[in-house]
Amino acid sequence: MALERIFNFAAGPAMLPVPAIEEAQRDLLALPGVGMSVLEISHRSKTFEAIIGECEASVRKLANVPENYHVLFLPGGATLQFSMVPMNLLPAGSWADYVVTGSWSEKAVKEAKKVGAVNIAFTDKAENYVRVPRADELKLTPGAAYVHLSTNETIHGVEFHKLPDLGSAVVVADTSSHMFSRPIDATKYGVIYAGAQKNLGPAGITLVIIRDDLVKKAAENKAYATLPVMLQYGTHVPEKSLYNTPPVFAIYMTGLAMKWLLGLGGLGAIDKINERKANKLYAEIDRSGFYRGHAAKDSRSRMNVTFRLPNEDLEAKFAKEAKAAGMDGLKGHRSVGGLRASIYNAFPESGVDALVGFMKEFEKKNG
Ligand code: PMP
């Protein structure tokens, strides 16, 4: 019996490309020519070396990652990077600038403060995080160890569509919920990190792209030697993310998803698709006034579309009836309320069309 797949609008883990799931399913019992499942394979085997090598090569190709950057697949989620970044890159006596545009950058600040001094370069918490800063609002402090931003705020649905001018600062970006949804110029960043379970693959790994000089600089910090070995970036670079046993299946699936993305035409191609999908949804939100977007128009996320209805009862009814119609995961995060449609790379355009149709009908009946 063919299994029906619903439209899963969840913020992550989220929908994966069907061809990637199909390939994994086909080869789950035994990888061709290997005779055993990827779930059972040694991370030290030649087969797995090829799998992780291909995954890294795809990442490098997609973003044109230069040779002086390392591509790592680390444990602990993006959450661990909130800690690892300051532990490695924020030496005693220095400070870091943090741009705060939502709950995730707020969490990053909390962890950084445990390690060292933090300057808040911008926050719009008072507005309940609806936008990214204007250039004249950014209070960067020259000499900071780095400047950190969360370039797509998954909960509030606020996205930087362009990296702001951050001068000569080392830029550290949490790109978890829009990594590879659009072209990215790696050379503008010192560190890029992203939990895999939204736009890259299943949960279990975090992609970290880090410039070589920062790995070396981290090792010069006095406190570096006292860090647990797993928390030192320098551990993972020579070991090529294989210092300890990594989640081999997550790396394998991410590799398949990256292969799918390359086959689609890479970041330029997915950029256009994502633009079209988001435009359709925002056009419906703006059509009549019944729906109301959370984020300011110029800061709207193309990945996490947050919106409200006239009241909370209608929002609950909307989520319930949408679920019954095969559209799950639409309830917004409790800190924002309302609805959130997460439409990552692998989320099909037909699902956006289905949601837009449902929104029109819902308004007719309840507006
Ligand atoms: N940053 C952002 C922007 C996120 O959306 C998330 C997870 N939703 C995190 C960090 C935390 O990621 P993880 O759950 O992988 O630790």
Short mmCIF file of N, CA and C in Angstrom, two decimals, residues 205-270:
data_model
loop_
_atom_site.label_atom_id
_atom_site.label_comp_id
_atom_site.label_asym_id
_atom_site.label_seq_id
_atom_site.Cartn_x
_atom_site.Cartn_y
_atom_site.Cartn_z
N ILE A 205 23.19 16.33 13.42
CA ILE A 205 24.47 16.99 13.15
C ILE A 205 24.26 18.50 12.98
N THR A 206 25.34 19.22 13.19
CA THR A 206 25.36 20.66 12.93
C THR A 206 26.47 20.93 11.95
N LEU A 207 26.12 21.58 10.88
CA LEU A 207 27.14 21.98 9.91
C LEU A 207 27.87 23.21 10.46
N VAL A 208 29.19 23.13 10.51
CA VAL A 208 30.00 24.27 10.94
C VAL A 208 31.05 24.55 9.86
N ILE A 209 31.01 25.74 9.31
CA ILE A 209 32.00 26.15 8.31
C ILE A 209 32.85 27.23 8.98
N ILE A 210 34.11 26.93 9.19
CA ILE A 210 34.95 27.84 9.98
C ILE A 210 36.26 28.13 9.27
N ARG A 211 36.65 29.41 9.31
CA ARG A 211 37.88 29.84 8.64
C ARG A 211 39.09 29.34 9.42
N ASP A 212 40.09 28.91 8.70
CA ASP A 212 41.25 28.26 9.32
C ASP A 212 41.95 29.14 10.36
N ASP A 213 42.11 30.43 10.07
CA ASP A 213 42.86 31.28 11.02
C ASP A 213 42.15 31.38 12.36
N LEU A 214 40.82 31.21 12.37
CA LEU A 214 40.08 31.28 13.64
C LEU A 214 40.30 30.02 14.48
N VAL A 215 40.43 28.90 13.81
CA VAL A 215 40.74 27.66 14.53
C VAL A 215 42.10 27.81 15.21
N LYS A 216 43.04 28.37 14.49
CA LYS A 216 44.40 28.56 15.03
C LYS A 216 44.39 29.59 16.16
N LYS A 217 43.64 30.66 15.96
CA LYS A 217 43.55 31.73 16.97
C LYS A 217 42.93 31.18 18.26
N ALA A 218 41.92 30.35 18.11
CA ALA A 218 41.25 29.76 19.29
C ALA A 218 42.26 29.01 20.15
N ALA A 219 43.14 28.29 19.49
CA ALA A 219 44.12 27.46 20.22
C ALA A 219 45.12 28.32 21.00
N GLU A 220 45.22 29.59 20.61
CA GLU A 220 46.16 30.48 21.33
C GLU A 220 45.57 31.04 22.62
N ASN A 221 44.25 30.93 22.79
CA ASN A 221 43.63 31.42 24.03
C ASN A 221 44.13 30.62 25.21
N LYS A 222 44.34 31.33 26.32
CA LYS A 222 44.82 30.67 27.53
C LYS A 222 43.86 29.57 27.99
N ALA A 223 42.56 29.89 27.90
CA ALA A 223 41.55 28.96 28.44
C ALA A 223 41.33 27.75 27.53
N TYR A 224 41.86 27.82 26.31
CA TYR A 224 41.55 26.78 25.32
C TYR A 224 41.93 25.39 25.82
N ALA A 225 43.10 25.30 26.44
CA ALA A 225 43.59 23.98 26.87
C ALA A 225 42.70 23.37 27.95
N THR A 226 41.94 24.20 28.63
CA THR A 226 41.08 23.67 29.70
C THR A 226 39.72 23.21 29.17
N LEU A 227 39.45 23.46 27.91
CA LEU A 227 38.14 23.06 27.36
C LEU A 227 38.09 21.55 27.17
N PRO A 228 36.92 20.95 27.39
CA PRO A 228 36.76 19.54 27.03
C PRO A 228 37.12 19.33 25.55
N VAL A 229 37.75 18.23 25.26
CA VAL A 229 38.28 18.01 23.92
C VAL A 229 37.21 18.14 22.83
N MET A 230 35.98 17.70 23.14
CA MET A 230 34.92 17.76 22.12
C MET A 230 34.50 19.19 21.84
N LEU A 231 34.83 20.12 22.74
CA LEU A 231 34.40 21.51 22.56
C LEU A 231 35.46 22.38 21.91
N GLN A 232 36.60 21.78 21.58
CA GLN A 232 37.66 22.54 20.90
C GLN A 232 37.51 22.35 19.38
N TYR A 233 37.35 23.45 18.67
CA TYR A 233 37.24 23.31 17.20
C TYR A 233 38.46 22.57 16.65
N GLY A 234 39.62 22.83 17.25
CA GLY A 234 40.85 22.24 16.76
C GLY A 234 40.89 20.72 16.83
N THR A 235 40.01 20.14 17.64
CA THR A 235 39.94 18.67 17.70
C THR A 235 39.37 18.12 16.40
N HIS A 236 38.36 18.80 15.91
CA HIS A 236 37.55 18.24 14.82
C HIS A 236 38.14 18.48 13.44
N VAL A 237 39.02 19.47 13.35
CA VAL A 237 39.57 19.79 12.02
C VAL A 237 40.47 18.67 11.49
N PRO A 238 41.54 18.29 12.23
CA PRO A 238 42.38 17.22 11.67
C PRO A 238 41.66 15.87 11.60
N GLU A 239 40.69 15.66 12.49
CA GLU A 239 39.97 14.39 12.52
C GLU A 239 38.83 14.33 11.50
N LYS A 240 38.62 15.42 10.81
CA LYS A 240 37.55 15.50 9.79
C LYS A 240 36.19 15.05 10.34
N SER A 241 35.83 15.60 11.49
CA SER A 241 34.55 15.33 12.17
C SER A 241 34.42 13.89 12.67
N LEU A 242 35.53 13.16 12.72
CA LEU A 242 35.48 11.76 13.15
C LEU A 242 36.32 11.52 14.41
N TYR A 243 36.39 12.52 15.27
CA TYR A 243 37.14 12.31 16.52
C TYR A 243 36.46 11.24 17.36
N ASN A 244 35.12 11.39 17.48
CA ASN A 244 34.36 10.31 18.14
C ASN A 244 33.39 9.75 17.10
N THR A 245 32.53 8.83 17.54
CA THR A 245 31.60 8.19 16.59
C THR A 245 30.49 9.17 16.23
N PRO A 246 30.43 9.61 15.00
CA PRO A 246 29.38 10.57 14.63
C PRO A 246 28.08 9.84 14.28
N PRO A 247 26.96 10.58 14.23
CA PRO A 247 25.71 9.94 13.80
C PRO A 247 25.78 9.66 12.30
N VAL A 248 26.20 8.46 11.96
CA VAL A 248 26.51 8.16 10.56
C VAL A 248 25.27 8.29 9.67
N PHE A 249 24.13 7.91 10.21
CA PHE A 249 22.93 7.97 9.37
C PHE A 249 22.57 9.42 9.03
N ALA A 250 22.71 10.32 10.01
CA ALA A 250 22.38 11.73 9.78
C ALA A 250 23.30 12.32 8.71
N ILE A 251 24.56 11.93 8.74
CA ILE A 251 25.52 12.43 7.74
C ILE A 251 25.18 11.86 6.36
N TYR A 252 24.84 10.59 6.33
CA TYR A 252 24.44 9.93 5.08
C TYR A 252 23.22 10.63 4.46
N MET A 253 22.18 10.86 5.29
CA MET A 253 20.95 11.49 4.78
C MET A 253 21.21 12.93 4.33
N THR A 254 22.03 13.63 5.08
CA THR A 254 22.36 15.01 4.70
C THR A 254 23.07 15.00 3.34
N GLY A 255 23.95 14.03 3.16
CA GLY A 255 24.64 13.90 1.87
C GLY A 255 23.65 13.68 0.73
N LEU A 256 22.64 12.84 0.97
CA LEU A 256 21.63 12.60 -0.08
C LEU A 256 20.83 13.87 -0.36
N ALA A 257 20.50 14.60 0.71
CA ALA A 257 19.72 15.83 0.52
C ALA A 257 20.54 16.88 -0.23
N MET A 258 21.85 16.94 0.05
CA MET A 258 22.71 17.90 -0.65
C MET A 258 22.86 17.52 -2.13
N LYS A 259 22.89 16.21 -2.38
CA LYS A 259 22.97 15.74 -3.76
C LYS A 259 21.69 16.15 -4.53
N TRP A 260 20.57 16.03 -3.84
CA TRP A 260 19.28 16.46 -4.43
C TRP A 260 19.31 17.95 -4.78
N LEU A 261 19.85 18.74 -3.85
CA LEU A 261 19.90 20.19 -4.04
C LEU A 261 20.80 20.54 -5.23
N LEU A 262 21.93 19.87 -5.33
CA LEU A 262 22.82 20.10 -6.46
C LEU A 262 22.13 19.72 -7.76
N GLY A 263 21.41 18.61 -7.74
CA GLY A 263 20.70 18.14 -8.93
C GLY A 263 19.63 19.12 -9.38
N LEU A 264 19.07 19.84 -8.43
CA LEU A 264 18.03 20.82 -8.72
C LEU A 264 18.62 22.04 -9.42
N GLY A 265 19.93 22.21 -9.29
CA GLY A 265 20.58 23.38 -9.90
C GLY A 265 21.28 24.25 -8.86
N GLY A 266 21.33 23.75 -7.61
CA GLY A 266 22.08 24.46 -6.58
C GLY A 266 21.32 25.64 -5.98
N LEU A 267 22.07 26.55 -5.37
CA LEU A 267 21.44 27.60 -4.56
C LEU A 267 20.71 28.65 -5.40
N GLY A 268 21.19 28.90 -6.60
CA GLY A 268 20.49 29.85 -7.47
C GLY A 268 19.11 29.34 -7.81
N ALA A 269 19.01 28.05 -8.08
CA ALA A 269 17.72 27.44 -8.45
C ALA A 269 16.76 27.41 -7.27
N ILE A 270 17.25 27.00 -6.11
CA ILE A 270 16.35 26.89 -4.94
C ILE A 270 15.94 28.28 -4.47
#
